[in-house]
Structure formats: structure tokens, C-alpha cells
């Protein structure tokens, strides 16, 4: 991959947490509670799952052993500061000692933030991932998290941060602390079978964006590169199948594993895809995975001059043909996006960006923590070029 001077190179690596994998493992929640040493769980999910069989099954698993879990489902698709604080009120009012994060990335992010805020006396935004803000966290009061994803995309169950929307500033804010990582992750492909095809596609493209941006990020992290490459191969093999055959448990399992690996790999870095998707999502309320699906090809085209070695490796792993690996990967990406009926432009997904909003979106993207991980250093002109190409 990229050449490095190993006489001076120093870096830090960290890999995640305990995982229980298998169809039907949602029923093992009571054992999971014992695993983390907790007794009074609060299930946090989103509004779309509130009346679902999945939430009912989680509650029934606890009730079968005499545990009455709390339930908080007031989480919107792009979770807000208000969602987190309402969840915190429910946690404290019910005397809960742990959080069960059940849902997609929105529920995961809200749940992890609630668990962190259980021990804090400062406002949530004081812990934005800027500088050493994470050192303000009082870790002794945090409660543990068990995470059960119902989508295969965000990988938030393996993350040490939450993306929370600040409605006042129209920003997506990253809240970070190393101990926000769930203590136990239950990956049950059975709970993802009922995910609608369009959400299967959008969340799958989110996982792909994590793997692709991590692979392209500068820096030396061969373990992350290996995870990213394997995730990309598994997504190539399984996403279209999961989309067209929703009940295919093998494809669902592969996508859950690929999502997990992609999220683990992204600790190497993200780039312009996420730097732009965050302000677009905050200002337009659009689905994060679908934004990534639209932005990826435009960002990759912008970055091709700096990622030749990565594209050669990826083209080889995916067995793509052609003399130009970058062009072959770009064609593969656009073909996969079309196979799962994802739009190719922002207007195609219903996001109409006004001319008067472009300068603010560019400024927000440049301030986003992900901007620094782009392989081509981002400038206002470069971000605007990508954004206009995606319109």
C-alpha cells in the first residue's frame, strides 16, 4: 500500500469487544445481562421499532426469567440532543443499571450517549469530539451497553462514539469516549430479515462507505486495511442478495459481519463522504446510508489520483478486469449501487440543495472531524466540487 518510514513511524491500534453471533441469539439477552453484571435493563430503540416483534421478543426474553425491562423508543432517524436527554430521564427514573441498544444506527447512537450521560453533570455537547473534551467524562457513573443491531450498515455497535444532531446549530456532532464501546454485542442475523429492501440497500452502502474510506485513508494500519478489504469482498458477494432475497439468512449474516469489520476498520479514518454526509443529514433530515451511497462515487473520483495503490489491491481482491484499477473500482461501485436501486444524485433521493446553502454546507464539511482523513487534503474548492457533482 502506501510507503512509510518504519524507522520513525509510530501509531496506535485498538480493536473492539465481546461478540455473541448466531441466529436466534436475541433470546440470550438474560445471559448477556449476567455477562455484564447488570440487573435492571432499559431497552432503547427507535420509533419505527416500538411496536415491532423484535422489541416484543427482547422484552419477552427478559420477562421469561422474571426481569421487567424498561422501554424507551422515542429516538428519531437522526437522533437529537433532546432524544438523548429524554432517554437519560427514563434511565434515571426507572433506576436502570444498563442499556440495551436495539435497532439501527440511530438507536445505537442514542443508547450509547444515554449510557455515557448517566454519570455526567455537564451538557451533552461538552463532550464533542474536539481536542481532549473526552477527558471531561466521569467514567465512574457510566452504565454498560449491550448492543443488538437490527440493520447491517452503521456498525455503531462497535463504535466508541455517537453521532447526535444539534437542532440549534443544524450540525451533526460526534460525541466520543473510549468507554462508550458496548461491553457485549449480539449479532443475530434473524433480526435483520424483516428489514425492508430499501433500508437493506441504504445501510449496506453505509457499511461499504466505511470500508472504502478506511482503506483509502492515509496512515499505516494493516489490520484495518485487512478488515476493510474483507468487508468489501463480503459486501460485493452479499448485499445484492440480501436486497433481492430478504429472507436469505446467509446473506444477512455476511452483511452483519461485514458491517462489523467495516466499522472496526474505520478507526483508521474516514473522509469526504462522511464529512459531507453529516451536514447534509443534519440540514435535510436525510438517511445517512443513502447519502453515502450517493456521495461515494463522486468522492472516489475526486480522490483517485491519491489512492492508486489501494485501488490496485481492491481491484485484484474483487477480480475486476481492466487496465485501470481506479476506473474498474469506480465502475464496480456504480454498478452495485444501480443493482440495489440506490440513487446517483442528491436530487434523486429528494435532497434539493439551494444555491444559498452551498457555502454553509462546505464550511460544515471542512469543520467535520472526518475531513482530515481524506486522502486528498480538502479545501473549500474541493468540497464544493464534490458537492456540485453530487447535486
CSV table of C-alpha atoms in Angstrom, one decimal:
chain,number,residue,atom,x,y,z
A,1,UNK,CA,0.0,0.0,0.0
A,2,UNK,CA,1.4,3.4,0.9
A,3,UNK,CA,5.2,3.7,1.6
A,4,UNK,CA,6.2,4.6,5.1
A,5,UNK,CA,9.4,5.3,7.0
A,6,UNK,CA,9.4,2.5,9.6
A,7,UNK,CA,12.4,4.0,11.5
A,8,UNK,CA,10.1,6.8,12.7
A,9,UNK,CA,6.6,5.6,12.3
A,10,UNK,CA,4.5,5.4,15.5
A,11,UNK,CA,0.8,4.8,15.7
A,12,UNK,CA,-1.9,3.4,17.9
A,13,UNK,CA,-4.3,0.5,17.3
A,14,UNK,CA,-7.4,-0.6,19.2
A,15,UNK,CA,-9.9,-3.4,18.4
A,16,UNK,CA,-13.3,-3.9,19.9
A,17,UNK,CA,-15.4,-6.0,22.1
A,18,UNK,CA,-17.1,-9.3,23.0
A,19,UNK,CA,-19.4,-10.6,20.3
A,20,UNK,CA,-22.1,-13.4,20.5
A,21,UNK,CA,-23.0,-14.3,17.0
A,22,UNK,CA,-25.8,-16.5,15.7
A,23,UNK,CA,-29.4,-16.8,14.5
A,24,UNK,CA,-31.8,-16.7,17.5
A,25,UNK,CA,-29.3,-15.2,19.9
A,26,UNK,CA,-31.7,-12.4,20.8
A,27,UNK,CA,-33.2,-14.9,23.2
A,28,UNK,CA,-29.8,-14.9,25.1
A,29,UNK,CA,-30.4,-11.4,26.4
A,30,UNK,CA,-30.8,-12.6,30.1
A,31,UNK,CA,-27.5,-14.4,29.9
A,32,UNK,CA,-26.0,-11.2,28.4
A,33,UNK,CA,-27.2,-9.3,31.4
A,34,UNK,CA,-25.4,-11.7,33.7
A,35,UNK,CA,-22.3,-11.4,31.5
A,36,UNK,CA,-22.0,-7.7,32.1
A,37,UNK,CA,-23.1,-7.9,35.8
A,38,UNK,CA,-26.3,-5.9,35.4
A,39,UNK,CA,-29.9,-6.5,36.7
A,40,UNK,CA,-32.2,-3.6,35.6
A,41,UNK,CA,-32.1,-3.0,31.8
A,42,UNK,CA,-33.5,-0.2,29.8
A,43,UNK,CA,-34.2,-1.1,26.2
A,44,UNK,CA,-33.6,1.8,23.9
A,45,UNK,CA,-34.9,1.6,20.4
A,46,UNK,CA,-36.4,3.9,17.7
A,47,UNK,CA,-39.9,4.9,16.9
A,48,UNK,CA,-40.2,2.6,13.9
A,49,UNK,CA,-39.5,-0.5,16.0
A,50,UNK,CA,-41.5,0.5,19.1
A,51,UNK,CA,-44.4,-1.9,18.2
A,52,UNK,CA,-42.3,-4.5,16.4
A,53,UNK,CA,-41.9,-8.2,17.1
A,54,UNK,CA,-38.2,-7.6,17.7
A,55,UNK,CA,-38.8,-5.3,20.7
A,56,UNK,CA,-41.5,-7.7,21.9
A,57,UNK,CA,-39.2,-10.6,21.7
A,58,UNK,CA,-36.5,-8.8,23.6
A,59,UNK,CA,-38.9,-7.9,26.4
A,60,UNK,CA,-40.3,-11.4,26.5
A,61,UNK,CA,-36.7,-12.8,26.8
A,62,UNK,CA,-36.2,-10.8,30.0
A,63,UNK,CA,-39.7,-11.4,31.3
A,64,UNK,CA,-39.2,-15.2,31.0
A,65,UNK,CA,-36.7,-15.0,33.8
A,66,UNK,CA,-38.6,-12.5,35.9
A,67,UNK,CA,-36.9,-9.3,34.7
A,68,UNK,CA,-39.2,-6.4,33.8
A,69,UNK,CA,-37.2,-4.2,31.4
A,70,UNK,CA,-37.8,-0.5,30.9
A,71,UNK,CA,-38.5,0.6,27.3
A,72,UNK,CA,-37.7,3.9,25.6
A,73,UNK,CA,-38.4,4.2,21.9
A,74,UNK,CA,-38.5,8.0,21.3
A,75,UNK,CA,-35.5,8.1,19.0
A,76,UNK,CA,-35.8,9.8,15.6
A,77,UNK,CA,-33.9,8.7,12.5
A,78,UNK,CA,-31.2,11.3,13.1
A,79,UNK,CA,-31.1,11.2,16.9
A,80,UNK,CA,-31.1,14.6,18.6
A,81,UNK,CA,-29.8,16.1,21.8
A,82,UNK,CA,-33.4,16.1,23.0
A,83,UNK,CA,-33.8,12.4,22.3
A,84,UNK,CA,-30.7,11.6,24.4
A,85,UNK,CA,-31.8,13.7,27.3
A,86,UNK,CA,-35.3,12.2,27.3
A,87,UNK,CA,-33.7,8.7,27.3
A,88,UNK,CA,-31.5,9.8,30.2
A,89,UNK,CA,-34.6,10.9,32.2
A,90,UNK,CA,-36.1,7.4,31.5
A,91,UNK,CA,-32.9,5.7,32.7
A,92,UNK,CA,-32.7,7.6,35.9
A,93,UNK,CA,-36.4,7.5,36.7
A,94,UNK,CA,-36.5,3.7,36.3
A,95,UNK,CA,-33.3,3.1,38.3
A,96,UNK,CA,-31.8,1.2,35.4
A,97,UNK,CA,-28.2,0.0,35.6
A,98,UNK,CA,-27.6,-0.8,31.9
A,99,UNK,CA,-28.8,0.0,28.4
A,100,UNK,CA,-29.9,-2.5,25.7
A,101,UNK,CA,-29.4,-0.8,22.4
A,102,UNK,CA,-31.8,-2.4,19.9
A,103,UNK,CA,-32.2,-1.0,16.4
A,104,UNK,CA,-30.2,0.6,13.6
A,105,UNK,CA,-27.5,3.3,13.9
A,106,UNK,CA,-29.9,5.9,15.3
A,107,UNK,CA,-30.9,3.8,18.2
A,108,UNK,CA,-27.3,2.6,18.8
A,109,UNK,CA,-26.0,6.2,18.9
A,110,UNK,CA,-28.8,7.5,21.2
A,111,UNK,CA,-28.4,4.5,23.5
A,112,UNK,CA,-24.6,4.8,23.8
A,113,UNK,CA,-25.0,8.5,24.5
A,114,UNK,CA,-27.6,7.9,27.2
A,115,UNK,CA,-25.4,5.3,28.9
A,116,UNK,CA,-22.5,7.8,28.9
A,117,UNK,CA,-24.6,10.7,30.2
A,118,UNK,CA,-25.8,8.6,33.1
A,119,UNK,CA,-22.8,9.7,35.1
A,120,UNK,CA,-22.4,13.3,33.9
A,121,UNK,CA,-23.3,16.7,35.2
A,122,UNK,CA,-22.3,18.6,32.1
A,123,UNK,CA,-24.3,19.2,28.9
A,124,UNK,CA,-24.0,16.5,26.2
A,125,UNK,CA,-22.3,18.8,23.7
A,126,UNK,CA,-19.5,19.5,26.2
A,127,UNK,CA,-18.2,16.0,25.1
A,128,UNK,CA,-18.0,16.8,21.4
A,129,UNK,CA,-15.0,15.0,19.8
A,130,UNK,CA,-12.8,18.0,19.7
A,131,UNK,CA,-9.4,18.1,21.3
A,132,UNK,CA,-9.4,16.5,24.7
A,133,UNK,CA,-13.1,17.0,25.5
A,134,UNK,CA,-13.5,13.3,26.2
A,135,UNK,CA,-11.4,13.7,29.3
A,136,UNK,CA,-14.3,15.6,30.8
A,137,UNK,CA,-16.3,12.4,31.1
A,138,UNK,CA,-16.8,11.0,34.6
A,139,UNK,CA,-16.5,7.3,33.7
A,140,UNK,CA,-17.5,6.0,37.2
A,141,UNK,CA,-21.1,6.9,36.6
A,142,UNK,CA,-21.5,5.5,33.1
A,143,UNK,CA,-23.6,2.3,32.6
A,144,UNK,CA,-22.8,-0.6,30.4
A,145,UNK,CA,-24.4,-1.3,27.0
A,146,UNK,CA,-25.5,-4.5,25.2
A,147,UNK,CA,-25.9,-3.7,21.5
A,148,UNK,CA,-28.1,-5.7,19.1
A,149,UNK,CA,-28.2,-4.2,15.6
A,150,UNK,CA,-31.3,-4.7,13.5
A,151,UNK,CA,-29.5,-3.4,10.4
A,152,UNK,CA,-26.2,-4.3,8.7
A,153,UNK,CA,-24.6,-1.0,8.0
A,154,UNK,CA,-23.6,1.6,10.6
A,155,UNK,CA,-21.6,-0.7,12.7
A,156,UNK,CA,-22.3,1.6,15.6
A,157,UNK,CA,-22.4,-1.4,17.9
A,158,UNK,CA,-18.6,-1.5,17.5
A,159,UNK,CA,-18.0,2.3,17.9
A,160,UNK,CA,-16.7,4.4,20.7
A,161,UNK,CA,-18.8,7.4,19.7
A,162,UNK,CA,-22.3,8.6,18.8
A,163,UNK,CA,-23.4,11.0,16.1
A,164,UNK,CA,-26.0,13.3,17.6
A,165,UNK,CA,-27.8,16.2,15.8
A,166,UNK,CA,-27.8,19.6,17.4
A,167,UNK,CA,-31.0,21.1,16.2
A,168,UNK,CA,-29.9,24.6,17.3
A,169,UNK,CA,-26.8,24.7,15.1
A,170,UNK,CA,-28.1,22.3,12.4
A,171,UNK,CA,-24.9,20.2,12.9
A,172,UNK,CA,-24.2,16.5,13.5
A,173,UNK,CA,-21.9,16.3,16.5
A,174,UNK,CA,-19.7,13.4,17.3
A,175,UNK,CA,-19.7,12.5,21.0
A,176,UNK,CA,-16.7,10.3,21.9
A,177,UNK,CA,-15.3,8.4,24.7
A,178,UNK,CA,-13.4,5.1,24.7
A,179,UNK,CA,-15.7,3.5,27.2
A,180,UNK,CA,-18.8,4.2,25.1
A,181,UNK,CA,-17.9,0.9,23.4
A,182,UNK,CA,-20.6,-1.7,24.2
A,183,UNK,CA,-19.5,-4.4,26.6
A,184,UNK,CA,-21.4,-7.1,24.6
A,185,UNK,CA,-22.6,-7.2,21.0
A,186,UNK,CA,-25.2,-9.7,20.0
A,187,UNK,CA,-25.2,-10.2,16.2
A,188,UNK,CA,-28.4,-12.1,15.3
A,189,UNK,CA,-29.0,-12.2,11.5
A,190,UNK,CA,-32.6,-13.3,12.2
A,191,UNK,CA,-33.5,-9.9,13.5
A,192,UNK,CA,-32.4,-8.2,10.2
A,193,UNK,CA,-34.5,-10.5,8.0
A,194,UNK,CA,-37.5,-8.1,8.2
A,195,UNK,CA,-35.6,-5.0,7.2
A,196,UNK,CA,-37.3,-3.5,4.1
A,197,UNK,CA,-35.2,-3.8,0.9
A,198,UNK,CA,-34.6,-0.1,0.6
A,199,UNK,CA,-33.2,0.1,4.1
A,200,UNK,CA,-31.2,-3.1,3.5
A,201,UNK,CA,-29.6,-1.3,0.5
A,202,UNK,CA,-29.0,2.0,2.2
A,203,UNK,CA,-27.5,0.6,5.4
A,204,UNK,CA,-25.4,-1.8,3.3
A,205,UNK,CA,-24.0,1.1,1.3
A,206,UNK,CA,-23.2,2.7,4.7
A,207,UNK,CA,-21.0,-0.3,5.6
A,208,UNK,CA,-19.4,-0.1,2.2
A,209,UNK,CA,-18.6,3.5,2.7
A,210,UNK,CA,-16.9,2.8,6.0
A,211,UNK,CA,-14.7,0.1,4.4
A,212,UNK,CA,-13.8,2.1,1.3
A,213,UNK,CA,-13.0,5.3,3.2
A,214,UNK,CA,-10.9,3.4,5.8
A,215,UNK,CA,-9.0,1.6,3.0
A,216,UNK,CA,-8.3,4.9,1.3
A,217,UNK,CA,-7.4,6.9,4.5
A,218,UNK,CA,-3.7,7.8,4.9
A,219,UNK,CA,-1.7,6.2,7.6
A,220,UNK,CA,-0.4,2.7,8.2
A,221,UNK,CA,-2.8,0.2,9.8
A,222,UNK,CA,-2.6,-3.2,8.0
A,223,UNK,CA,-5.1,-4.8,10.4
A,224,UNK,CA,-7.7,-2.1,9.5
A,225,UNK,CA,-6.8,-2.5,5.8
A,226,UNK,CA,-7.4,-6.3,6.0
A,227,UNK,CA,-10.7,-5.8,7.7
A,228,UNK,CA,-11.8,-3.2,5.1
A,229,UNK,CA,-10.8,-5.4,2.2
A,230,UNK,CA,-12.6,-8.5,3.6
A,231,UNK,CA,-15.7,-6.4,4.3
A,232,UNK,CA,-15.7,-5.0,0.8
A,233,UNK,CA,-15.5,-8.6,-0.7
A,234,UNK,CA,-18.3,-9.8,1.6
A,235,UNK,CA,-20.5,-6.8,0.6
A,236,UNK,CA,-19.8,-7.5,-3.0
A,237,UNK,CA,-20.9,-11.1,-2.5
A,238,UNK,CA,-23.9,-10.5,-0.3
A,239,UNK,CA,-25.5,-7.0,-0.4
A,240,UNK,CA,-27.4,-7.5,-3.7
A,241,UNK,CA,-28.6,-10.9,-2.5
A,242,UNK,CA,-29.8,-9.5,0.8
A,243,UNK,CA,-31.6,-6.8,-1.1
A,244,UNK,CA,-33.4,-9.1,-3.6
A,245,UNK,CA,-33.8,-12.1,-1.3
A,246,UNK,CA,-34.7,-10.6,2.1
A,247,UNK,CA,-35.1,-14.0,3.8
A,248,UNK,CA,-31.6,-15.3,2.8
A,249,UNK,CA,-30.0,-15.8,6.2
A,250,UNK,CA,-26.6,-16.4,4.8
A,251,UNK,CA,-26.5,-13.0,3.0
A,252,UNK,CA,-27.9,-11.4,6.1
A,253,UNK,CA,-25.2,-13.0,8.3
A,254,UNK,CA,-22.5,-11.9,5.9
A,255,UNK,CA,-23.7,-8.4,5.9
A,256,UNK,CA,-23.8,-8.2,9.7
A,257,UNK,CA,-20.2,-9.5,9.8
A,258,UNK,CA,-19.1,-7.1,7.0
A,259,UNK,CA,-20.7,-4.2,8.8
A,260,UNK,CA,-18.8,-5.1,12.0
A,261,UNK,CA,-15.5,-5.3,10.2
A,262,UNK,CA,-16.0,-2.1,8.3
A,263,UNK,CA,-16.8,-0.2,11.4
A,264,UNK,CA,-13.8,-1.6,13.1
A,265,UNK,CA,-11.7,-0.6,10.1
A,266,UNK,CA,-12.9,3.0,10.1
A,267,UNK,CA,-10.8,3.7,13.2
A,268,UNK,CA,-8.0,4.2,10.6
A,269,UNK,CA,-10.0,7.2,9.3
A,270,UNK,CA,-12.9,8.4,7.2
A,271,UNK,CA,-13.0,11.2,4.6
A,272,UNK,CA,-15.1,13.4,2.4
A,273,UNK,CA,-18.0,11.1,2.1
A,274,UNK,CA,-18.8,11.3,5.8
A,275,UNK,CA,-17.6,14.9,6.1
A,276,UNK,CA,-20.3,15.9,3.6
A,277,UNK,CA,-23.0,13.4,4.7
A,278,UNK,CA,-23.1,14.7,8.2
A,279,UNK,CA,-24.1,18.3,7.4
A,280,UNK,CA,-26.4,17.2,4.6
A,281,UNK,CA,-28.1,14.8,7.0
A,282,UNK,CA,-28.3,17.5,9.8
A,283,UNK,CA,-29.8,20.1,7.5
A,284,UNK,CA,-32.1,17.9,5.4
A,285,UNK,CA,-33.0,15.0,7.7
A,286,UNK,CA,-31.9,12.6,5.0
A,287,UNK,CA,-30.9,8.9,5.6
A,288,UNK,CA,-27.2,8.7,6.3
A,289,UNK,CA,-26.6,5.5,4.4
A,290,UNK,CA,-28.4,6.8,1.3
A,291,UNK,CA,-26.3,10.0,1.4
A,292,UNK,CA,-23.2,7.9,1.5
A,293,UNK,CA,-24.5,5.8,-1.4
A,294,UNK,CA,-24.8,9.0,-3.5
A,295,UNK,CA,-21.6,10.7,-2.4
A,296,UNK,CA,-19.2,7.7,-2.7
A,297,UNK,CA,-18.6,7.6,-6.4
A,298,UNK,CA,-18.2,11.4,-6.6
A,299,UNK,CA,-15.7,11.4,-3.7
A,300,UNK,CA,-13.8,8.4,-5.1
A,301,UNK,CA,-13.5,10.1,-8.5
A,302,UNK,CA,-12.1,13.2,-6.7
A,303,UNK,CA,-9.6,11.0,-4.7
A,304,UNK,CA,-8.4,8.7,-7.5
A,305,UNK,CA,-5.0,10.4,-8.0
A,306,UNK,CA,-4.1,9.7,-4.4
A,307,UNK,CA,-5.3,6.1,-4.0
A,308,UNK,CA,-3.8,4.2,-6.9
A,309,UNK,CA,-2.2,1.5,-4.7
A,310,UNK,CA,-5.4,0.9,-2.7
A,311,UNK,CA,-7.4,0.7,-5.9
A,312,UNK,CA,-5.0,-1.8,-7.4
A,313,UNK,CA,-5.3,-4.0,-4.3
A,314,UNK,CA,-9.1,-3.7,-4.2
A,315,UNK,CA,-9.5,-4.4,-7.9
A,316,UNK,CA,-7.3,-7.5,-7.5
A,317,UNK,CA,-9.4,-8.7,-4.5
A,318,UNK,CA,-12.7,-8.2,-6.3
A,319,UNK,CA,-11.3,-9.8,-9.5
A,320,UNK,CA,-12.1,-6.7,-11.6
A,321,UNK,CA,-10.9,-6.6,-15.1
A,322,UNK,CA,-9.3,-3.7,-17.0
A,323,UNK,CA,-6.0,-1.8,-17.3
A,324,UNK,CA,-7.1,1.0,-15.0
A,325,UNK,CA,-7.9,-0.3,-11.4
A,326,UNK,CA,-9.3,3.0,-10.3
A,327,UNK,CA,-11.8,3.1,-13.2
A,328,UNK,CA,-12.6,-0.5,-12.6
A,329,UNK,CA,-13.4,0.1,-8.9
A,330,UNK,CA,-15.5,3.1,-9.8
A,331,UNK,CA,-17.5,1.1,-12.4
A,332,UNK,CA,-18.0,-1.7,-9.8
A,333,UNK,CA,-19.2,0.8,-7.2
A,334,UNK,CA,-21.7,2.5,-9.6
A,335,UNK,CA,-22.9,-0.9,-10.9
A,336,UNK,CA,-23.6,-2.2,-7.4
A,337,UNK,CA,-25.4,1.0,-6.5
A,338,UNK,CA,-27.6,0.6,-9.5
A,339,UNK,CA,-28.3,-3.1,-8.8
A,340,UNK,CA,-29.8,-2.2,-5.4
A,341,UNK,CA,-31.7,0.8,-6.8
A,342,UNK,CA,-29.8,3.5,-4.9
A,343,UNK,CA,-29.9,7.0,-6.4
A,344,UNK,CA,-26.9,8.5,-8.0
A,345,UNK,CA,-27.6,12.2,-7.1
A,346,UNK,CA,-28.8,14.1,-4.1
A,347,UNK,CA,-31.8,15.4,-6.1
A,348,UNK,CA,-32.6,11.8,-7.0
A,349,UNK,CA,-33.0,11.0,-3.3
A,350,UNK,CA,-35.1,14.0,-2.7
A,351,UNK,CA,-32.4,16.3,-1.2
A,352,UNK,CA,-32.6,19.6,-3.0
A,353,UNK,CA,-29.7,21.8,-2.0
A,354,UNK,CA,-30.3,25.5,-2.6
A,355,UNK,CA,-27.5,27.6,-4.1
A,356,UNK,CA,-27.6,29.8,-1.0
A,357,UNK,CA,-26.9,26.7,1.2
A,358,UNK,CA,-23.8,25.5,-0.5
A,359,UNK,CA,-21.3,27.8,1.3
A,360,UNK,CA,-22.6,26.7,4.7
A,361,UNK,CA,-22.5,23.0,3.8
A,362,UNK,CA,-18.9,23.4,2.5
A,363,UNK,CA,-17.9,25.1,5.7
A,364,UNK,CA,-19.6,22.5,7.9
A,365,UNK,CA,-17.9,19.7,5.9
A,366,UNK,CA,-14.5,21.2,6.4
A,367,UNK,CA,-15.1,21.5,10.2
A,368,UNK,CA,-16.2,17.9,10.4
A,369,UNK,CA,-13.7,15.6,12.1
A,370,UNK,CA,-13.8,13.2,9.2
A,371,UNK,CA,-12.5,15.8,6.8
A,372,UNK,CA,-8.9,15.3,8.0
A,373,UNK,CA,-8.9,11.6,6.9
A,374,UNK,CA,-9.5,12.3,3.2
A,375,UNK,CA,-6.5,11.1,1.1
A,376,UNK,CA,-6.6,14.3,-0.9
A,377,UNK,CA,-6.4,17.3,1.5
A,378,UNK,CA,-9.8,19.0,1.4
A,379,UNK,CA,-10.2,22.7,0.6
A,380,UNK,CA,-13.4,24.7,0.2
A,381,UNK,CA,-13.0,24.5,-3.6
A,382,UNK,CA,-12.6,20.7,-3.5
A,383,UNK,CA,-15.6,20.1,-1.2
A,384,UNK,CA,-17.7,22.4,-3.4
A,385,UNK,CA,-16.6,20.5,-6.5
A,386,UNK,CA,-17.7,17.2,-4.9
A,387,UNK,CA,-21.0,18.6,-3.7
A,388,UNK,CA,-21.9,20.2,-7.0
A,389,UNK,CA,-21.1,16.9,-8.8
A,390,UNK,CA,-23.5,15.1,-6.5
A,391,UNK,CA,-26.4,17.5,-6.8
